[in-house]
């Protein structure tokens, strides 16, 4: 019963967060969606395949949550960060605090990884923009 309540809460929170299409690529929104996806993936994976399933579920859930909440230009990097953070966070949290520590670790890891991936993608986009801008200025001389 406790697991069903947690899954339903995560599903409702994700649905309500993603239903509003305002500010599509906000880093906070990407991190929150990745964290919720990671926790839901961890719970489902734990029921299906034990600890290994929970790790894979945390990674897939974190990647899915980050990809859904990201803009298409930043989707890949956010998903990779969410997947790596979710899987690693679950493993570290499970070793430190048992099952509940695994859930908390997967949420924090996926949120941090997705936010970092999103930020790296935005920085790369800005650098490419500046480089093109500089080349245009140089070619005018």
mmCIF file with all atom_site columns, C-alpha atoms in Angstrom:
data_model
loop_
_atom_site.group_PDB
_atom_site.id
_atom_site.type_symbol
_atom_site.label_atom_id
_atom_site.label_alt_id
_atom_site.label_comp_id
_atom_site.label_asym_id
_atom_site.label_entity_id
_atom_site.label_seq_id
_atom_site.pdbx_PDB_ins_code
_atom_site.Cartn_x
_atom_site.Cartn_y
_atom_site.Cartn_z
_atom_site.occupancy
_atom_site.B_iso_or_equiv
_atom_site.pdbx_formal_charge
_atom_site.auth_seq_id
_atom_site.auth_comp_id
_atom_site.auth_asym_id
_atom_site.auth_atom_id
_atom_site.pdbx_PDB_model_num
ATOM 1   C CA . UNK A 1 1   ? 0.000  0.000  0.000   1.00 0.00 ? 1   UNK A CA 1
ATOM 2   C CA . UNK A 1 2   ? 2.832  2.368  0.863   1.00 0.00 ? 2   UNK A CA 1
ATOM 3   C CA . UNK A 1 3   ? 4.478  1.753  -2.518  1.00 0.00 ? 3   UNK A CA 1
ATOM 4   C CA . UNK A 1 4   ? 1.221  2.327  -4.388  1.00 0.00 ? 4   UNK A CA 1
ATOM 5   C CA . UNK A 1 5   ? 0.713  5.628  -2.590  1.00 0.00 ? 5   UNK A CA 1
ATOM 6   C CA . UNK A 1 6   ? 4.259  6.724  -3.449  1.00 0.00 ? 6   UNK A CA 1
ATOM 7   C CA . UNK A 1 7   ? 3.838  5.784  -7.111  1.00 0.00 ? 7   UNK A CA 1
ATOM 8   C CA . UNK A 1 8   ? 0.496  7.567  -7.361  1.00 0.00 ? 8   UNK A CA 1
ATOM 9   C CA . UNK A 1 9   ? 1.925  10.676 -5.713  1.00 0.00 ? 9   UNK A CA 1
ATOM 10  C CA . UNK A 1 10  ? 4.882  10.702 -8.089  1.00 0.00 ? 10  UNK A CA 1
ATOM 11  C CA . UNK A 1 11  ? 2.634  10.208 -11.111 1.00 0.00 ? 11  UNK A CA 1
ATOM 12  C CA . UNK A 1 12  ? 0.262  13.002 -10.091 1.00 0.00 ? 12  UNK A CA 1
ATOM 13  C CA . UNK A 1 13  ? 3.097  15.388 -9.282  1.00 0.00 ? 13  UNK A CA 1
ATOM 14  C CA . UNK A 1 14  ? 4.780  14.692 -12.609 1.00 0.00 ? 14  UNK A CA 1
ATOM 15  C CA . UNK A 1 15  ? 1.550  15.093 -14.546 1.00 0.00 ? 15  UNK A CA 1
ATOM 16  C CA . UNK A 1 16  ? 0.682  18.372 -12.880 1.00 0.00 ? 16  UNK A CA 1
ATOM 17  C CA . UNK A 1 17  ? 4.192  19.733 -13.351 1.00 0.00 ? 17  UNK A CA 1
ATOM 18  C CA . UNK A 1 18  ? 4.419  18.807 -16.994 1.00 0.00 ? 18  UNK A CA 1
ATOM 19  C CA . UNK A 1 19  ? 0.880  19.804 -17.960 1.00 0.00 ? 19  UNK A CA 1
ATOM 20  C CA . UNK A 1 20  ? 1.692  23.507 -17.778 1.00 0.00 ? 20  UNK A CA 1
ATOM 21  C CA . UNK A 1 21  ? 3.750  24.386 -20.826 1.00 0.00 ? 21  UNK A CA 1
ATOM 22  C CA . UNK A 1 22  ? 5.192  27.573 -19.394 1.00 0.00 ? 22  UNK A CA 1
ATOM 23  C CA . UNK A 1 23  ? 8.949  28.206 -19.565 1.00 0.00 ? 23  UNK A CA 1
ATOM 24  C CA . UNK A 1 24  ? 9.756  24.972 -21.342 1.00 0.00 ? 24  UNK A CA 1
ATOM 25  C CA . UNK A 1 25  ? 13.432 24.631 -20.477 1.00 0.00 ? 25  UNK A CA 1
ATOM 26  C CA . UNK A 1 26  ? 13.721 25.932 -16.942 1.00 0.00 ? 26  UNK A CA 1
ATOM 27  C CA . UNK A 1 27  ? 16.596 24.096 -15.201 1.00 0.00 ? 27  UNK A CA 1
ATOM 28  C CA . UNK A 1 28  ? 14.618 23.732 -11.969 1.00 0.00 ? 28  UNK A CA 1
ATOM 29  C CA . UNK A 1 29  ? 11.749 22.114 -13.833 1.00 0.00 ? 29  UNK A CA 1
ATOM 30  C CA . UNK A 1 30  ? 14.117 19.716 -15.602 1.00 0.00 ? 30  UNK A CA 1
ATOM 31  C CA . UNK A 1 31  ? 15.705 18.743 -12.277 1.00 0.00 ? 31  UNK A CA 1
ATOM 32  C CA . UNK A 1 32  ? 12.348 18.207 -10.563 1.00 0.00 ? 32  UNK A CA 1
ATOM 33  C CA . UNK A 1 33  ? 10.943 16.120 -13.401 1.00 0.00 ? 33  UNK A CA 1
ATOM 34  C CA . UNK A 1 34  ? 14.085 14.013 -13.495 1.00 0.00 ? 34  UNK A CA 1
ATOM 35  C CA . UNK A 1 35  ? 13.956 13.445 -9.734  1.00 0.00 ? 35  UNK A CA 1
ATOM 36  C CA . UNK A 1 36  ? 10.314 12.364 -9.847  1.00 0.00 ? 36  UNK A CA 1
ATOM 37  C CA . UNK A 1 37  ? 10.945 10.100 -12.808 1.00 0.00 ? 37  UNK A CA 1
ATOM 38  C CA . UNK A 1 38  ? 13.909 8.549  -11.073 1.00 0.00 ? 38  UNK A CA 1
ATOM 39  C CA . UNK A 1 39  ? 11.973 7.783  -7.892  1.00 0.00 ? 39  UNK A CA 1
ATOM 40  C CA . UNK A 1 40  ? 9.112  6.254  -9.878  1.00 0.00 ? 40  UNK A CA 1
ATOM 41  C CA . UNK A 1 41  ? 11.576 4.236  -11.972 1.00 0.00 ? 41  UNK A CA 1
ATOM 42  C CA . UNK A 1 42  ? 13.352 3.053  -8.849  1.00 0.00 ? 42  UNK A CA 1
ATOM 43  C CA . UNK A 1 43  ? 10.127 1.833  -7.264  1.00 0.00 ? 43  UNK A CA 1
ATOM 44  C CA . UNK A 1 44  ? 8.972  0.033  -10.396 1.00 0.00 ? 44  UNK A CA 1
ATOM 45  C CA . UNK A 1 45  ? 12.412 -1.438 -11.085 1.00 0.00 ? 45  UNK A CA 1
ATOM 46  C CA . UNK A 1 46  ? 12.768 -2.646 -7.497  1.00 0.00 ? 46  UNK A CA 1
ATOM 47  C CA . UNK A 1 47  ? 9.493  -4.559 -7.776  1.00 0.00 ? 47  UNK A CA 1
ATOM 48  C CA . UNK A 1 48  ? 10.484 -6.072 -11.113 1.00 0.00 ? 48  UNK A CA 1
ATOM 49  C CA . UNK A 1 49  ? 14.148 -6.880 -10.632 1.00 0.00 ? 49  UNK A CA 1
ATOM 50  C CA . UNK A 1 50  ? 15.467 -6.229 -7.140  1.00 0.00 ? 50  UNK A CA 1
ATOM 51  C CA . UNK A 1 51  ? 18.488 -4.009 -6.618  1.00 0.00 ? 51  UNK A CA 1
ATOM 52  C CA . UNK A 1 52  ? 19.714 -4.252 -10.200 1.00 0.00 ? 52  UNK A CA 1
ATOM 53  C CA . UNK A 1 53  ? 16.253 -3.443 -11.500 1.00 0.00 ? 53  UNK A CA 1
ATOM 54  C CA . UNK A 1 54  ? 16.031 -0.498 -9.145  1.00 0.00 ? 54  UNK A CA 1
ATOM 55  C CA . UNK A 1 55  ? 19.328 0.889  -10.414 1.00 0.00 ? 55  UNK A CA 1
ATOM 56  C CA . UNK A 1 56  ? 18.245 0.537  -14.022 1.00 0.00 ? 56  UNK A CA 1
ATOM 57  C CA . UNK A 1 57  ? 14.825 1.968  -13.217 1.00 0.00 ? 57  UNK A CA 1
ATOM 58  C CA . UNK A 1 58  ? 16.414 4.972  -11.516 1.00 0.00 ? 58  UNK A CA 1
ATOM 59  C CA . UNK A 1 59  ? 18.565 5.613  -14.566 1.00 0.00 ? 59  UNK A CA 1
ATOM 60  C CA . UNK A 1 60  ? 15.742 5.213  -17.072 1.00 0.00 ? 60  UNK A CA 1
ATOM 61  C CA . UNK A 1 61  ? 13.298 7.228  -14.993 1.00 0.00 ? 61  UNK A CA 1
ATOM 62  C CA . UNK A 1 62  ? 15.793 10.039 -14.494 1.00 0.00 ? 62  UNK A CA 1
ATOM 63  C CA . UNK A 1 63  ? 16.564 10.152 -18.201 1.00 0.00 ? 63  UNK A CA 1
ATOM 64  C CA . UNK A 1 64  ? 12.900 10.088 -19.156 1.00 0.00 ? 64  UNK A CA 1
ATOM 65  C CA . UNK A 1 65  ? 11.929 12.827 -16.745 1.00 0.00 ? 65  UNK A CA 1
ATOM 66  C CA . UNK A 1 66  ? 14.753 15.075 -17.893 1.00 0.00 ? 66  UNK A CA 1
ATOM 67  C CA . UNK A 1 67  ? 14.006 14.450 -21.563 1.00 0.00 ? 67  UNK A CA 1
ATOM 68  C CA . UNK A 1 68  ? 10.314 15.249 -21.169 1.00 0.00 ? 68  UNK A CA 1
ATOM 69  C CA . UNK A 1 69  ? 10.954 18.541 -19.386 1.00 0.00 ? 69  UNK A CA 1
ATOM 70  C CA . UNK A 1 70  ? 13.812 19.754 -21.612 1.00 0.00 ? 70  UNK A CA 1
ATOM 71  C CA . UNK A 1 71  ? 13.779 21.810 -24.752 1.00 0.00 ? 71  UNK A CA 1
ATOM 72  C CA . UNK A 1 72  ? 14.697 19.824 -27.860 1.00 0.00 ? 72  UNK A CA 1
ATOM 73  C CA . UNK A 1 73  ? 18.069 21.579 -28.140 1.00 0.00 ? 73  UNK A CA 1
ATOM 74  C CA . UNK A 1 74  ? 19.097 20.466 -24.634 1.00 0.00 ? 74  UNK A CA 1
ATOM 75  C CA . UNK A 1 75  ? 17.270 17.136 -24.397 1.00 0.00 ? 75  UNK A CA 1
ATOM 76  C CA . UNK A 1 76  ? 20.153 14.728 -24.964 1.00 0.00 ? 76  UNK A CA 1
ATOM 77  C CA . UNK A 1 77  ? 22.547 16.225 -22.441 1.00 0.00 ? 77  UNK A CA 1
ATOM 78  C CA . UNK A 1 78  ? 19.823 16.547 -19.814 1.00 0.00 ? 78  UNK A CA 1
ATOM 79  C CA . UNK A 1 79  ? 18.754 12.925 -20.306 1.00 0.00 ? 79  UNK A CA 1
ATOM 80  C CA . UNK A 1 80  ? 22.323 11.634 -20.068 1.00 0.00 ? 80  UNK A CA 1
ATOM 81  C CA . UNK A 1 81  ? 22.928 13.619 -16.895 1.00 0.00 ? 81  UNK A CA 1
ATOM 82  C CA . UNK A 1 82  ? 19.646 12.432 -15.354 1.00 0.00 ? 82  UNK A CA 1
ATOM 83  C CA . UNK A 1 83  ? 20.414 8.804  -16.171 1.00 0.00 ? 83  UNK A CA 1
ATOM 84  C CA . UNK A 1 84  ? 23.946 8.851  -14.779 1.00 0.00 ? 84  UNK A CA 1
ATOM 85  C CA . UNK A 1 85  ? 22.923 10.786 -11.702 1.00 0.00 ? 85  UNK A CA 1
ATOM 86  C CA . UNK A 1 86  ? 19.886 8.614  -10.975 1.00 0.00 ? 86  UNK A CA 1
ATOM 87  C CA . UNK A 1 87  ? 21.741 5.305  -11.245 1.00 0.00 ? 87  UNK A CA 1
ATOM 88  C CA . UNK A 1 88  ? 24.755 6.463  -9.268  1.00 0.00 ? 88  UNK A CA 1
ATOM 89  C CA . UNK A 1 89  ? 22.606 8.235  -6.682  1.00 0.00 ? 89  UNK A CA 1
ATOM 90  C CA . UNK A 1 90  ? 20.559 5.111  -6.042  1.00 0.00 ? 90  UNK A CA 1
ATOM 91  C CA . UNK A 1 91  ? 23.666 2.987  -5.574  1.00 0.00 ? 91  UNK A CA 1
ATOM 92  C CA . UNK A 1 92  ? 25.322 5.419  -3.164  1.00 0.00 ? 92  UNK A CA 1
ATOM 93  C CA . UNK A 1 93  ? 22.090 6.084  -1.259  1.00 0.00 ? 93  UNK A CA 1
ATOM 94  C CA . UNK A 1 94  ? 21.323 2.371  -0.924  1.00 0.00 ? 94  UNK A CA 1
ATOM 95  C CA . UNK A 1 95  ? 24.763 1.694  0.529   1.00 0.00 ? 95  UNK A CA 1
ATOM 96  C CA . UNK A 1 96  ? 24.483 4.561  2.984   1.00 0.00 ? 96  UNK A CA 1
ATOM 97  C CA . UNK A 1 97  ? 20.853 4.447  4.083   1.00 0.00 ? 97  UNK A CA 1
ATOM 98  C CA . UNK A 1 98  ? 19.122 1.302  2.913   1.00 0.00 ? 98  UNK A CA 1
ATOM 99  C CA . UNK A 1 99  ? 15.984 1.373  0.790   1.00 0.00 ? 99  UNK A CA 1
ATOM 100 C CA . UNK A 1 100 ? 14.859 4.861  1.767   1.00 0.00 ? 100 UNK A CA 1
ATOM 101 C CA . UNK A 1 101 ? 18.380 6.145  1.244   1.00 0.00 ? 101 UNK A CA 1
ATOM 102 C CA . UNK A 1 102 ? 18.290 4.617  -2.233  1.00 0.00 ? 102 UNK A CA 1
ATOM 103 C CA . UNK A 1 103 ? 15.119 6.517  -3.099  1.00 0.00 ? 103 UNK A CA 1
ATOM 104 C CA . UNK A 1 104 ? 16.517 9.772  -1.766  1.00 0.00 ? 104 UNK A CA 1
ATOM 105 C CA . UNK A 1 105 ? 19.846 9.214  -3.500  1.00 0.00 ? 105 UNK A CA 1
ATOM 106 C CA . UNK A 1 106 ? 18.208 8.465  -6.831  1.00 0.00 ? 106 UNK A CA 1
ATOM 107 C CA . UNK A 1 107 ? 16.100 11.632 -6.603  1.00 0.00 ? 107 UNK A CA 1
ATOM 108 C CA . UNK A 1 108 ? 19.007 13.872 -5.653  1.00 0.00 ? 108 UNK A CA 1
ATOM 109 C CA . UNK A 1 109 ? 21.385 12.293 -8.139  1.00 0.00 ? 109 UNK A CA 1
ATOM 110 C CA . UNK A 1 110 ? 18.959 12.516 -11.038 1.00 0.00 ? 110 UNK A CA 1
ATOM 111 C CA . UNK A 1 111 ? 18.057 16.114 -10.208 1.00 0.00 ? 111 UNK A CA 1
ATOM 112 C CA . UNK A 1 112 ? 21.685 17.168 -9.984  1.00 0.00 ? 112 UNK A CA 1
ATOM 113 C CA . UNK A 1 113 ? 22.734 15.260 -13.090 1.00 0.00 ? 113 UNK A CA 1
ATOM 114 C CA . UNK A 1 114 ? 19.881 16.595 -15.201 1.00 0.00 ? 114 UNK A CA 1
ATOM 115 C CA . UNK A 1 115 ? 20.471 20.170 -14.052 1.00 0.00 ? 115 UNK A CA 1
ATOM 116 C CA . UNK A 1 116 ? 24.188 19.859 -14.769 1.00 0.00 ? 116 UNK A CA 1
ATOM 117 C CA . UNK A 1 117 ? 23.591 18.329 -18.198 1.00 0.00 ? 117 UNK A CA 1
ATOM 118 C CA . UNK A 1 118 ? 21.099 21.061 -19.037 1.00 0.00 ? 118 UNK A CA 1
ATOM 119 C CA . UNK A 1 119 ? 23.523 23.782 -17.932 1.00 0.00 ? 119 UNK A CA 1
ATOM 120 C CA . UNK A 1 120 ? 26.391 22.278 -19.936 1.00 0.00 ? 120 UNK A CA 1
ATOM 121 C CA . UNK A 1 121 ? 24.202 22.167 -23.031 1.00 0.00 ? 121 UNK A CA 1
ATOM 122 C CA . UNK A 1 122 ? 23.155 25.794 -22.604 1.00 0.00 ? 122 UNK A CA 1
ATOM 123 C CA . UNK A 1 123 ? 26.777 26.849 -22.131 1.00 0.00 ? 123 UNK A CA 1
ATOM 124 C CA . UNK A 1 124 ? 27.837 25.006 -25.283 1.00 0.00 ? 124 UNK A CA 1
ATOM 125 C CA . UNK A 1 125 ? 25.045 26.685 -27.226 1.00 0.00 ? 125 UNK A CA 1
ATOM 126 C CA . UNK A 1 126 ? 26.125 30.102 -25.965 1.00 0.00 ? 126 UNK A CA 1
ATOM 127 C CA . UNK A 1 127 ? 29.760 29.413 -26.860 1.00 0.00 ? 127 UNK A CA 1
ATOM 128 C CA . UNK A 1 128 ? 28.776 28.395 -30.388 1.00 0.00 ? 128 UNK A CA 1
ATOM 129 C CA . UNK A 1 129 ? 26.757 31.598 -30.713 1.00 0.00 ? 129 UNK A CA 1
ATOM 130 C CA . UNK A 1 130 ? 29.675 33.742 -29.560 1.00 0.00 ? 130 UNK A CA 1
ATOM 131 C CA . UNK A 1 131 ? 32.052 31.956 -31.905 1.00 0.00 ? 131 UNK A CA 1
ATOM 132 C CA . UNK A 1 132 ? 29.797 32.578 -34.921 1.00 0.00 ? 132 UNK A CA 1
ATOM 133 C CA . UNK A 1 133 ? 29.350 36.189 -33.874 1.00 0.00 ? 133 UNK A CA 1
ATOM 134 C CA . UNK A 1 134 ? 33.120 36.685 -33.612 1.00 0.00 ? 134 UNK A CA 1
ATOM 135 C CA . UNK A 1 135 ? 33.739 35.084 -37.009 1.00 0.00 ? 135 UNK A CA 1
ATOM 136 C CA . UNK A 1 136 ? 31.223 37.446 -38.622 1.00 0.00 ? 136 UNK A CA 1
ATOM 137 C CA . UNK A 1 137 ? 33.008 40.452 -37.132 1.00 0.00 ? 137 UNK A CA 1
ATOM 138 C CA . UNK A 1 138 ? 36.423 39.232 -38.274 1.00 0.00 ? 138 UNK A CA 1
ATOM 139 C CA . UNK A 1 139 ? 35.268 38.599 -41.831 1.00 0.00 ? 139 UNK A CA 1
ATOM 140 C CA . UNK A 1 140 ? 34.044 42.182 -42.256 1.00 0.00 ? 140 UNK A CA 1
ATOM 141 C CA . UNK A 1 141 ? 37.530 43.678 -42.053 1.00 0.00 ? 141 UNK A CA 1
#
